[in-house]
């Protein structure tokens, strides 16, 4: 699949639920309106769509959410998708998770063929963690990370940079993550969906964070690339990689290779644009996948060039109305 800007689409991110056991302040309101369960694709339908994409050249899948591991029976989907890993099939099946359920699932993930996971962790401080997630217990996440490492998973930590919240923690998080063989990626908050707080208050440009970190650490530019939007530096003192995802201070769209499926079967063509295609209709309209295949081709043919996220006082409304938990971050 090649989009109108010559980008090859080989990566599908699949949000299996919009629900979550946390309520991160930059992601959701305290009482989000979750989708009615009846609107969700079944796990079998998600598998059918994934397979249709694989026939068109997608070779990497990432399962996300909401919190993917709180969807009932999600492991059965992951186990079925895992059987497609191999030559001519998937190169990689991965997961983005808040880590809270990893103590239960880490070993099964490895058995299903998952080799690495991204775990979101904005702070290791129990009180701050509770404030960011509104009620989460960081000890569960830390136990989840231990379980993942013990099971042999490679773990990358994703940290959203939040002004006045975790901005003094990055050096400590870096030493801790690299000390345990985990890479760390810092992410700027993106203006997605309504939240209770003020995004301008939360927004911390990573250019500033990088400048501050370079007073404590030697940051060497690398050409390390995972096919994603992060730019990586190697940290001289720890030997580990530090990534920066900077949608606001640096546009990362030129190399975009991905599209995103929601748990209701909507295909979003760009994280920061409203352009979408309904795949649930064509999927349910027939038992063969011809209509589904046509709908996918039609959608890829209109993938937009990029997003135009801005966070400042003049742009009070989010760039897109859906939250990251809807599209799958
Ligand atoms: N629940 C899982 C988790 O937290 O990893 C998976 C879904 S979550 C939506 C995926 C990632 O998106 C997390 O790393 C989270 O911190 C990030 N995220 C959520 N809302 C965001 C926003 N408005 N701006 C930037 N990152 C966001
Ligand atoms: Fe849940 Fe992940 Fe959103 Fe936090 S960022 S509320 S863990 S979906």
GROMACS .gro file of C-alpha atoms and ligand atoms in nm, residues 13 15 17 19-22 24-28 63-69 95-99 118-122 157-161 187-193 195 199 202 247-248 271 311 323-329, ligand 1:
model
   82
   13UNK     CA    1  -0.198   0.009   1.531
   15UNK     CA    2  -0.700  -0.009   1.963
   17UNK     CA    3  -1.084  -0.093   2.374
   19UNK     CA    4  -1.164   0.166   2.842
   20UNK     CA    5  -0.888   0.192   3.094
   21UNK     CA    6  -0.816   0.122   3.460
   22UNK     CA    7  -0.644   0.463   3.490
   24UNK     CA    8  -0.444   1.001   3.309
   25UNK     CA    9  -0.511   1.372   3.330
   26UNK     CA   10  -0.373   1.446   2.980
   27UNK     CA   11  -0.565   1.158   2.820
   28UNK     CA   12  -0.917   1.148   2.967
   63UNK     CA   13  -0.210  -0.363   2.008
   64UNK     CA   14  -0.311  -0.063   2.214
   65UNK     CA   15  -0.613   0.115   2.362
   66UNK     CA   16  -0.738   0.248   2.611
   67UNK     CA   17  -0.566  -0.016   2.816
   68UNK     CA   18  -0.550  -0.320   2.587
   69UNK     CA   19  -0.500  -0.571   2.869
   95UNK     CA   20   0.181  -0.386   2.267
   96UNK     CA   21   0.151  -0.047   2.434
   97UNK     CA   22   0.027  -0.080   2.790
   98UNK     CA   23   0.011   0.106   3.117
   99UNK     CA   24   0.169  -0.203   3.274
  118UNK     CA   25   0.606  -0.020   2.550
  119UNK     CA   26   0.506   0.065   2.905
  120UNK     CA   27   0.380   0.414   2.986
  121UNK     CA   28   0.514   0.553   3.310
  122UNK     CA   29   0.524   0.925   3.378
  157UNK     CA   30   0.934   0.323   2.886
  158UNK     CA   31   0.719   0.605   2.744
  159UNK     CA   32   0.693   0.919   2.953
  160UNK     CA   33   0.472   1.217   2.875
  161UNK     CA   34   0.650   1.540   2.974
  187UNK     CA   35   0.660   1.252   2.458
  188UNK     CA   36   0.512   1.598   2.427
  189UNK     CA   37   0.144   1.624   2.517
  190UNK     CA   38  -0.070   1.635   2.207
  191UNK     CA   39  -0.393   1.831   2.181
  192UNK     CA   40  -0.629   1.536   2.149
  193UNK     CA   41  -0.974   1.515   2.300
  195UNK     CA   42  -0.969   1.687   2.924
  199UNK     CA   43  -0.333   2.172   2.802
  202UNK     CA   44   0.054   2.084   3.085
  247UNK     CA   45   0.487   1.650   1.739
  248UNK     CA   46   0.467   2.013   1.841
  271UNK     CA   47  -0.324   1.081   1.453
  311UNK     CA   48  -0.092   2.426   2.169
  323UNK     CA   49  -0.883   1.128   2.280
  324UNK     CA   50  -0.565   0.927   2.233
  325UNK     CA   51  -0.738   0.643   2.418
  326UNK     CA   52  -0.989   0.630   2.132
  327UNK     CA   53  -0.743   0.625   1.843
  328UNK     CA   54  -0.481   0.422   2.023
  329UNK     CA   55  -0.162   0.605   2.112
  330LIG     N1   56  -0.314   0.262   2.810
  330LIG     C1   57  -0.197   0.235   2.738
  330LIG     C2   58  -0.082   0.321   2.785
  330LIG     O1   59  -0.105   0.415   2.861
  330LIG     O2   60   0.030   0.293   2.743
  330LIG     C3   61  -0.210   0.246   2.588
  330LIG     C4   62  -0.287   0.362   2.532
  330LIG     S1   63  -0.225   0.524   2.571
  330LIG     C5   64  -0.347   0.623   2.493
  330LIG     C6   65  -0.081   0.529   2.469
  330LIG     C7   66   0.017   0.640   2.497
  330LIG     O3   67  -0.042   0.763   2.465
  330LIG     C8   68   0.063   0.649   2.639
  330LIG     O4   69   0.205   0.649   2.643
  330LIG     C9   70   0.010   0.782   2.686
  330LIG     O5   71   0.094   0.841   2.780
  330LIG    C10   72   0.002   0.859   2.558
  330LIG     N2   73  -0.094   0.969   2.556
  330LIG    C11   74  -0.226   0.970   2.589
  330LIG     N3   75  -0.282   1.091   2.567
  330LIG    C12   76  -0.183   1.171   2.521
  330LIG    C13   77  -0.176   1.307   2.479
  330LIG     N4   78  -0.283   1.386   2.480
  330LIG     N5   79  -0.057   1.354   2.437
  330LIG    C14   80   0.054   1.274   2.432
  330LIG     N6   81   0.053   1.144   2.469
  330LIG    C15   82  -0.063   1.093   2.512
   0.00000   0.00000   0.00000
